[in-house]
mmCIF file of C-alpha atoms in Angstrom:
data_model
loop_
_atom_site.group_PDB
_atom_site.id
_atom_site.type_symbol
_atom_site.label_atom_id
_atom_site.label_comp_id
_atom_site.label_asym_id
_atom_site.label_seq_id
_atom_site.Cartn_x
_atom_site.Cartn_y
_atom_site.Cartn_z
ATOM 1 C CA UNK A 24 42.937 -6.832 -11.184
ATOM 2 C CA UNK A 25 41.278 -3.948 -9.380
ATOM 3 C CA UNK A 26 39.655 -5.021 -6.114
ATOM 4 C CA UNK A 27 35.901 -4.324 -6.165
ATOM 5 C CA UNK A 28 34.792 -1.561 -3.827
ATOM 6 C CA UNK A 29 32.704 -3.102 -1.065
ATOM 7 C CA UNK A 30 32.055 -2.704 2.662
ATOM 8 C CA UNK A 31 33.523 -6.159 3.393
ATOM 9 C CA UNK A 32 37.278 -6.719 3.103
ATOM 10 C CA UNK A 33 38.821 -10.062 2.056
ATOM 11 C CA UNK A 34 39.766 -10.460 5.736
ATOM 12 C CA UNK A 35 36.095 -10.264 6.719
ATOM 13 C CA UNK A 36 36.242 -6.798 8.265
ATOM 14 C CA UNK A 37 33.494 -4.202 7.914
ATOM 15 C CA UNK A 38 34.753 -0.936 6.417
ATOM 16 C CA UNK A 39 32.905 2.365 6.552
ATOM 17 C CA UNK A 40 33.893 5.834 5.368
ATOM 18 C CA UNK A 41 33.390 8.799 7.718
ATOM 19 C CA UNK A 42 32.825 12.350 6.498
ATOM 20 C CA UNK A 43 32.378 15.594 8.455
ATOM 21 C CA UNK A 44 31.218 18.011 5.774
ATOM 22 C CA UNK A 45 31.378 21.712 6.598
ATOM 23 C CA UNK A 46 30.998 24.462 4.034
ATOM 24 C CA UNK A 47 29.953 28.063 3.386
ATOM 25 C CA UNK A 48 27.104 29.063 1.087
ATOM 26 C CA UNK A 49 26.822 32.472 -0.553
ATOM 27 C CA UNK A 50 23.442 34.104 -0.001
ATOM 28 C CA UNK A 51 21.831 35.733 -3.047
ATOM 29 C CA UNK A 52 18.417 36.383 -1.472
ATOM 30 C CA UNK A 53 17.377 40.027 -1.417
ATOM 31 C CA UNK A 54 14.155 40.092 0.602
ATOM 32 C CA UNK A 55 12.975 38.637 3.916
ATOM 33 C CA UNK A 56 9.386 37.918 4.897
ATOM 34 C CA UNK A 57 8.714 38.039 8.622
ATOM 35 C CA UNK A 58 5.727 35.751 9.115
ATOM 36 C CA UNK A 59 3.975 34.070 12.046
ATOM 37 C CA UNK A 60 3.780 30.268 11.796
ATOM 38 C CA UNK A 61 1.612 29.833 14.894
ATOM 39 C CA UNK A 62 1.606 30.468 18.632
ATOM 40 C CA UNK A 63 2.830 28.836 21.826
ATOM 41 C CA UNK A 64 0.359 27.953 24.613
ATOM 42 C CA UNK A 65 1.073 31.315 26.285
ATOM 43 C CA UNK A 66 0.236 33.195 23.089
ATOM 44 C CA UNK A 67 3.771 34.089 22.034
ATOM 45 C CA UNK A 68 4.241 33.890 18.246
ATOM 46 C CA UNK A 69 6.400 31.320 16.480
ATOM 47 C CA UNK A 70 8.091 33.088 13.565
ATOM 48 C CA UNK A 71 10.018 31.982 10.500
ATOM 49 C CA UNK A 72 13.096 34.176 10.954
ATOM 50 C CA UNK A 73 15.422 31.155 10.791
ATOM 51 C CA UNK A 74 14.447 30.731 7.148
ATOM 52 C CA UNK A 75 15.829 34.155 6.256
ATOM 53 C CA UNK A 76 19.458 34.322 7.452
ATOM 54 C CA UNK A 77 21.520 37.405 6.695
ATOM 55 C CA UNK A 78 24.805 37.160 4.841
ATOM 56 C CA UNK A 79 26.809 34.025 4.138
ATOM 57 C CA UNK A 80 25.380 30.780 5.525
ATOM 58 C CA UNK A 81 27.698 28.367 7.310
ATOM 59 C CA UNK A 82 26.923 24.653 7.395
ATOM 60 C CA UNK A 83 28.777 23.281 10.395
ATOM 61 C CA UNK A 84 30.361 19.834 10.467
ATOM 62 C CA UNK A 85 28.492 18.732 13.586
ATOM 63 C CA UNK A 86 27.211 15.351 12.374
ATOM 64 C CA UNK A 87 29.393 12.607 10.992
ATOM 65 C CA UNK A 88 28.208 11.096 7.728
ATOM 66 C CA UNK A 89 28.753 7.363 7.238
ATOM 67 C CA UNK A 90 29.576 6.184 3.724
ATOM 68 C CA UNK A 91 28.812 2.492 3.354
ATOM 69 C CA UNK A 92 29.751 0.768 0.117
ATOM 70 C CA UNK A 93 27.221 -1.914 -0.743
ATOM 71 C CA UNK A 94 28.344 -5.515 -0.312
ATOM 72 C CA UNK A 95 27.517 -5.843 -4.031
ATOM 73 C CA UNK A 96 29.733 -3.244 -5.761
ATOM 74 C CA UNK A 97 27.277 -2.613 -8.596
ATOM 75 C CA UNK A 98 24.793 -1.264 -6.032
ATOM 76 C CA UNK A 99 26.967 1.781 -5.226
ATOM 77 C CA UNK A 100 27.128 3.361 -1.758
ATOM 78 C CA UNK A 101 24.751 4.537 0.945
ATOM 79 C CA UNK A 102 25.312 7.736 2.950
ATOM 80 C CA UNK A 103 23.720 7.907 6.411
ATOM 81 C CA UNK A 104 23.647 10.779 8.908
ATOM 82 C CA UNK A 105 25.160 9.593 12.206
ATOM 83 C CA UNK A 106 22.585 11.439 14.322
ATOM 84 C CA UNK A 107 19.762 9.597 12.552
ATOM 85 C CA UNK A 108 21.661 6.294 12.699
ATOM 86 C CA UNK A 109 22.416 6.636 16.432
ATOM 87 C CA UNK A 110 18.770 7.333 17.263
ATOM 88 C CA UNK A 111 17.562 4.405 15.177
ATOM 89 C CA UNK A 112 20.191 2.088 16.679
ATOM 90 C CA UNK A 113 18.730 2.796 20.112
ATOM 91 C CA UNK A 114 15.233 1.961 18.840
ATOM 92 C CA UNK A 115 15.495 -0.233 15.729
ATOM 93 C CA UNK A 116 11.758 -0.906 15.907
ATOM 94 C CA UNK A 117 11.162 2.629 14.592
ATOM 95 C CA UNK A 118 12.382 1.659 11.108
ATOM 96 C CA UNK A 119 10.382 -1.557 10.784
ATOM 97 C CA UNK A 120 7.084 -1.730 8.939
ATOM 98 C CA UNK A 121 4.339 -0.951 11.464
ATOM 99 C CA UNK A 122 1.818 -3.658 12.266
ATOM 100 C CA UNK A 123 -1.373 -3.206 10.329
ATOM 101 C CA UNK A 124 -4.079 -1.672 12.493
ATOM 102 C CA UNK A 125 -7.739 -2.615 12.248
ATOM 103 C CA UNK A 126 -9.743 -0.419 9.888
ATOM 104 C CA UNK A 127 -13.463 -0.642 9.142
ATOM 105 C CA UNK A 128 -15.643 2.151 7.814
ATOM 106 C CA UNK A 129 -18.646 -0.144 8.172
ATOM 107 C CA UNK A 130 -18.020 -0.578 11.896
ATOM 108 C CA UNK A 131 -17.799 3.206 12.317
ATOM 109 C CA UNK A 132 -21.047 3.741 10.435
ATOM 110 C CA UNK A 133 -22.824 1.036 12.397
ATOM 111 C CA UNK A 134 -21.624 2.581 15.645
ATOM 112 C CA UNK A 135 -22.775 6.019 14.483
ATOM 113 C CA UNK A 136 -26.234 4.835 13.430
ATOM 114 C CA UNK A 137 -26.937 2.887 16.646
ATOM 115 C CA UNK A 138 -30.315 3.831 18.036
ATOM 116 C CA UNK A 139 -31.176 5.966 15.007
ATOM 117 C CA UNK A 140 -33.445 3.402 13.401
ATOM 118 C CA UNK A 141 -31.394 3.302 10.202
ATOM 119 C CA UNK A 142 -31.789 0.192 8.048
ATOM 120 C CA UNK A 143 -28.988 -2.365 7.935
ATOM 121 C CA UNK A 144 -28.339 -2.055 4.198
ATOM 122 C CA UNK A 145 -27.380 1.589 4.722
ATOM 123 C CA UNK A 146 -23.716 0.609 5.068
ATOM 124 C CA UNK A 147 -23.696 -1.141 1.686
ATOM 125 C CA UNK A 148 -25.437 1.821 0.096
ATOM 126 C CA UNK A 149 -22.924 4.177 1.677
ATOM 127 C CA UNK A 150 -20.004 2.210 0.219
ATOM 128 C CA UNK A 151 -21.593 2.444 -3.212
ATOM 129 C CA UNK A 152 -21.994 6.220 -2.892
ATOM 130 C CA UNK A 153 -18.445 6.863 -1.690
ATOM 131 C CA UNK A 154 -16.302 8.995 -4.029
ATOM 132 C CA UNK A 155 -13.975 6.759 -6.028
ATOM 133 C CA UNK A 156 -10.742 7.940 -4.316
ATOM 134 C CA UNK A 157 -12.265 6.988 -0.943
ATOM 135 C CA UNK A 158 -13.298 3.578 -2.284
ATOM 136 C CA UNK A 159 -9.718 2.951 -3.411
ATOM 137 C CA UNK A 160 -8.313 4.108 -0.070
ATOM 138 C CA UNK A 161 -10.740 1.897 1.846
ATOM 139 C CA UNK A 162 -9.977 -1.086 -0.399
ATOM 140 C CA UNK A 163 -6.320 -0.747 0.548
ATOM 141 C CA UNK A 164 -6.651 0.076 4.250
ATOM 142 C CA UNK A 165 -9.689 -1.906 5.398
ATOM 143 C CA UNK A 166 -9.258 -5.065 7.459
ATOM 144 C CA UNK A 167 -13.004 -5.785 7.532
ATOM 145 C CA UNK A 168 -13.684 -8.890 5.365
ATOM 146 C CA UNK A 169 -17.402 -8.128 5.020
ATOM 147 C CA UNK A 170 -16.651 -4.589 3.887
ATOM 148 C CA UNK A 171 -14.048 -5.778 1.388
ATOM 149 C CA UNK A 172 -16.495 -8.302 -0.053
ATOM 150 C CA UNK A 173 -19.041 -5.512 -0.533
ATOM 151 C CA UNK A 174 -16.437 -3.410 -2.333
ATOM 152 C CA UNK A 175 -15.515 -6.405 -4.495
ATOM 153 C CA UNK A 176 -19.151 -6.628 -5.548
ATOM 154 C CA UNK A 177 -18.881 -3.040 -6.790
ATOM 155 C CA UNK A 178 -15.637 -3.704 -8.658
ATOM 156 C CA UNK A 179 -16.852 -6.687 -10.694
ATOM 157 C CA UNK A 180 -19.740 -9.083 -11.320
ATOM 158 C CA UNK A 181 -19.579 -12.481 -9.616
ATOM 159 C CA UNK A 182 -21.361 -15.727 -10.361
ATOM 160 C CA UNK A 183 -22.801 -17.796 -7.521
ATOM 161 C CA UNK A 184 -23.206 -21.406 -8.639
ATOM 162 C CA UNK A 185 -24.141 -22.420 -5.086
ATOM 163 C CA UNK A 186 -26.565 -19.550 -4.518
ATOM 164 C CA UNK A 187 -26.160 -15.949 -3.398
ATOM 165 C CA UNK A 188 -26.023 -16.999 0.241
ATOM 166 C CA UNK A 189 -22.702 -18.758 -0.528
ATOM 167 C CA UNK A 190 -19.356 -17.290 -1.638
ATOM 168 C CA UNK A 191 -18.872 -16.596 -5.357
ATOM 169 C CA UNK A 192 -17.520 -19.367 -7.550
ATOM 170 C CA UNK A 193 -16.238 -17.214 -10.399
ATOM 171 C CA UNK A 194 -16.662 -14.020 -12.404
ATOM 172 C CA UNK A 195 -19.236 -13.077 -14.997
ATOM 173 C CA UNK A 196 -17.758 -13.055 -18.508
ATOM 174 C CA UNK A 197 -18.701 -11.247 -21.684
ATOM 175 C CA UNK A 198 -17.603 -11.451 -25.326
ATOM 176 C CA UNK A 199 -16.352 -8.540 -27.427
ATOM 177 C CA UNK A 200 -16.823 -7.902 -31.149
ATOM 178 C CA UNK A 201 -13.768 -10.003 -31.988
ATOM 179 C CA UNK A 202 -15.150 -12.952 -30.045
ATOM 180 C CA UNK A 203 -12.682 -12.614 -27.161
ATOM 181 C CA UNK A 204 -13.954 -13.506 -23.701
ATOM 182 C CA UNK A 205 -13.375 -10.998 -20.910
ATOM 183 C CA UNK A 206 -14.312 -10.812 -17.198
ATOM 184 C CA UNK A 207 -16.889 -8.152 -16.346
ATOM 185 C CA UNK A 208 -14.867 -5.693 -14.255
ATOM 186 C CA UNK A 209 -16.377 -2.263 -13.614
ATOM 187 C CA UNK A 210 -13.361 -0.677 -11.899
ATOM 188 C CA UNK A 211 -9.994 -2.255 -12.673
ATOM 189 C CA UNK A 212 -8.071 -0.161 -10.137
ATOM 190 C CA UNK A 213 -10.479 -1.030 -7.327
ATOM 191 C CA UNK A 214 -10.336 -4.674 -8.421
ATOM 192 C CA UNK A 215 -6.518 -4.741 -8.321
ATOM 193 C CA UNK A 216 -6.275 -2.986 -4.945
ATOM 194 C CA UNK A 217 -8.750 -5.419 -3.391
ATOM 195 C CA UNK A 218 -6.880 -8.387 -4.846
ATOM 196 C CA UNK A 219 -3.727 -7.233 -3.052
ATOM 197 C CA UNK A 220 -5.379 -6.781 0.356
ATOM 198 C CA UNK A 221 -4.529 -9.762 2.620
ATOM 199 C CA UNK A 222 -7.772 -9.224 4.569
ATOM 200 C CA UNK A 223 -9.919 -10.061 1.534
ATOM 201 C CA UNK A 224 -11.352 -13.558 2.182
ATOM 202 C CA UNK A 225 -9.369 -16.279 0.430
ATOM 203 C CA UNK A 226 -12.344 -17.455 -1.615
ATOM 204 C CA UNK A 227 -12.540 -13.973 -3.157
ATOM 205 C CA UNK A 228 -8.777 -13.921 -3.773
ATOM 206 C CA UNK A 229 -9.189 -17.271 -5.511
ATOM 207 C CA UNK A 230 -11.856 -16.208 -7.994
ATOM 208 C CA UNK A 231 -10.521 -12.668 -8.561
ATOM 209 C CA UNK A 232 -6.748 -13.051 -8.956
ATOM 210 C CA UNK A 233 -5.353 -16.495 -8.075
ATOM 211 C CA UNK A 234 -7.171 -19.112 -10.143
ATOM 212 C CA UNK A 235 -5.084 -20.061 -13.210
ATOM 213 C CA UNK A 236 -6.446 -18.244 -16.252
ATOM 214 C CA UNK A 237 -8.257 -15.448 -14.431
ATOM 215 C CA UNK A 238 -5.441 -12.971 -15.219
ATOM 216 C CA UNK A 239 -4.858 -14.096 -18.781
ATOM 217 C CA UNK A 240 -4.013 -17.030 -21.009
ATOM 218 C CA UNK A 241 -0.311 -17.367 -20.157
ATOM 219 C CA UNK A 242 0.425 -21.114 -20.344
ATOM 220 C CA UNK A 243 1.663 -22.986 -17.269
ATOM 221 C CA UNK A 244 4.831 -24.784 -18.380
ATOM 222 C CA UNK A 245 6.251 -25.937 -15.048
ATOM 223 C CA UNK A 246 5.073 -27.132 -11.654
ATOM 224 C CA UNK A 247 6.705 -27.925 -8.329
ATOM 225 C CA UNK A 248 4.879 -30.259 -5.924
ATOM 226 C CA UNK A 249 7.455 -31.184 -3.256
ATOM 227 C CA UNK A 250 5.631 -30.125 -0.047
ATOM 228 C CA UNK A 251 4.531 -26.985 -1.883
ATOM 229 C CA UNK A 252 2.703 -26.002 -5.067
ATOM 230 C CA UNK A 253 4.330 -23.573 -7.481
ATOM 231 C CA UNK A 254 3.411 -22.801 -11.089
ATOM 232 C CA UNK A 255 5.753 -21.551 -13.801
ATOM 233 C CA UNK A 256 3.983 -19.236 -16.237
ATOM 234 C CA UNK A 257 5.284 -18.295 -19.701
ATOM 235 C CA UNK A 258 4.592 -14.978 -21.407
ATOM 236 C CA UNK A 259 4.394 -15.775 -25.097
ATOM 237 C CA UNK A 260 4.609 -12.129 -26.230
ATOM 238 C CA UNK A 261 7.850 -11.482 -24.364
ATOM 239 C CA UNK A 262 10.607 -9.159 -25.566
ATOM 240 C CA UNK A 263 13.058 -11.899 -24.481
ATOM 241 C CA UNK A 264 13.819 -14.136 -27.516
ATOM 242 C CA UNK A 265 13.584 -17.431 -25.612
ATOM 243 C CA UNK A 266 10.601 -16.487 -23.473
ATOM 244 C CA UNK A 267 9.723 -14.673 -20.291
ATOM 245 C CA UNK A 268 8.969 -16.944 -17.326
ATOM 246 C CA UNK A 269 7.594 -16.252 -13.862
ATOM 247 C CA UNK A 270 7.099 -18.613 -10.938
ATOM 248 C CA UNK A 271 4.074 -17.961 -8.731
ATOM 249 C CA UNK A 272 2.577 -19.785 -5.800
ATOM 250 C CA UNK A 273 -0.375 -21.859 -6.988
ATOM 251 C CA UNK A 274 -3.911 -20.811 -6.097
ATOM 252 C CA UNK A 275 -4.170 -23.529 -3.429
ATOM 253 C CA UNK A 276 -1.103 -22.156 -1.588
ATOM 254 C CA UNK A 277 -1.999 -18.559 -0.726
ATOM 255 C CA UNK A 278 0.973 -16.444 0.384
ATOM 256 C CA UNK A 279 0.476 -12.720 1.016
ATOM 257 C CA UNK A 280 3.390 -12.145 3.419
ATOM 258 C CA UNK A 281 7.049 -13.095 3.329
ATOM 259 C CA UNK A 282 6.569 -14.740 6.735
ATOM 260 C CA UNK A 283 3.992 -17.078 5.175
ATOM 261 C CA UNK A 284 6.579 -18.551 2.806
ATOM 262 C CA UNK A 285 8.063 -21.913 3.784
ATOM 263 C CA UNK A 286 11.502 -23.347 2.960
ATOM 264 C CA UNK A 287 9.713 -25.791 0.648
ATOM 265 C CA UNK A 288 8.071 -22.871 -1.174
ATOM 266 C CA UNK A 289 11.430 -21.192 -1.749
ATOM 267 C CA UNK A 290 13.032 -24.466 -2.847
ATOM 268 C CA UNK A 291 10.169 -25.060 -5.289
ATOM 269 C CA UNK A 292 10.467 -21.581 -6.793
ATOM 270 C CA UNK A 293 14.247 -21.894 -7.070
ATOM 271 C CA UNK A 294 13.983 -25.367 -8.623
ATOM 272 C CA UNK A 295 11.746 -24.093 -11.421
ATOM 273 C CA UNK A 296 14.117 -21.230 -12.199
ATOM 274 C CA UNK A 297 17.112 -23.584 -12.310
ATOM 275 C CA UNK A 298 15.159 -26.076 -14.392
ATOM 276 C CA UNK A 299 14.270 -23.469 -17.015
ATOM 277 C CA UNK A 300 17.839 -22.110 -17.202
ATOM 278 C CA UNK A 301 19.486 -25.537 -17.465
ATOM 279 C CA UNK A 302 16.974 -26.783 -20.028
ATOM 280 C CA UNK A 303 17.465 -23.695 -22.170
ATOM 281 C CA UNK A 304 21.259 -24.053 -22.094
ATOM 282 C CA UNK A 305 20.998 -27.784 -22.812
ATOM 283 C CA UNK A 306 18.862 -27.115 -25.886
ATOM 284 C CA UNK A 307 21.334 -24.504 -27.140
ATOM 285 C CA UNK A 308 24.218 -26.969 -26.677
ATOM 286 C CA UNK A 309 22.389 -29.951 -28.156
ATOM 287 C CA UNK A 310 22.285 -31.889 -24.881
ATOM 288 C CA UNK A 311 19.490 -34.464 -24.608
ATOM 289 C CA UNK A 312 16.929 -33.713 -21.887
ATOM 290 C CA UNK A 313 16.160 -36.408 -19.278
ATOM 291 C CA UNK A 314 12.406 -35.991 -19.775
ATOM 292 C CA UNK A 315 9.573 -33.605 -20.562
ATOM 293 C CA UNK A 316 5.956 -33.574 -19.406
ATOM 294 C CA UNK A 317 6.988 -33.756 -15.748
ATOM 295 C CA UNK A 318 9.283 -31.864 -13.357
ATOM 296 C CA UNK A 319 12.930 -32.856 -13.501
ATOM 297 C CA UNK A 320 14.316 -34.128 -10.207
ATOM 298 C CA UNK A 321 17.176 -32.434 -8.396
ATOM 299 C CA UNK A 322 19.498 -35.278 -9.399
ATOM 300 C CA UNK A 323 18.422 -34.947 -13.045
ATOM 301 C CA UNK A 324 19.174 -31.229 -12.965
ATOM 302 C CA UNK A 325 22.595 -31.895 -11.437
ATOM 303 C CA UNK A 326 23.350 -34.441 -14.162
ATOM 304 C CA UNK A 327 22.133 -32.052 -16.856
#
């Protein structure tokens, strides 16, 4: 049997390929354009002559190229320039996701209008008048909960069962000509972007995207409650013959970052996936199920 190509040998060693590519390139360009890109502090011009070499171009083999076969052979290989890799190895923090910085258009506007006698509701009016691309950008970048709530009010219509001075308790619904109920959403893109912003207050996340049923009528056919709360949803109109299933954290366990996930969350998600797979195979093989109408225990899954 052919040994799969991977970066890890059976002896546990890490294997990497090293290339030093050097080659010549024929030049078929006829004209050169001598242009000024800008100027140095002393006024000397910065030109673009390096973009118009004369004759054959030589690519020197200065940098080593690392070829790293993925640990999973079906994922192919990755090629990395050694110069880039060496610089990043010295400062690995430069390739991490940057911490999210505070962003609030409302705070900027309030600072700008200080002492000008402008009314307080000017900020809300300004958000409403923003061009749509700026609304979408602000919905994604803002960390100001009050500002995000104002944008949410532009994206959809809320209901306030406890009064307008309290958070919303749900969405306004309408009915189409076929009798189907639908939430009143004025801007679906703005609505979706806001729903994915961790800075949106949890009560708004709850009524806009997390509460079971708010994103459709997919039935919940599984639940994990062992120091967590996970739902298993089924898509009835799936292209998969035996159903399309997805496990999501329940609306009372809000997780917007990987760091927020707990070992119990991961175990609950994994349990529901195993449960669905084993139950499906058992049904195909004619094996009797231990129970329905409740989650199967770990021991029951092992026995199954």
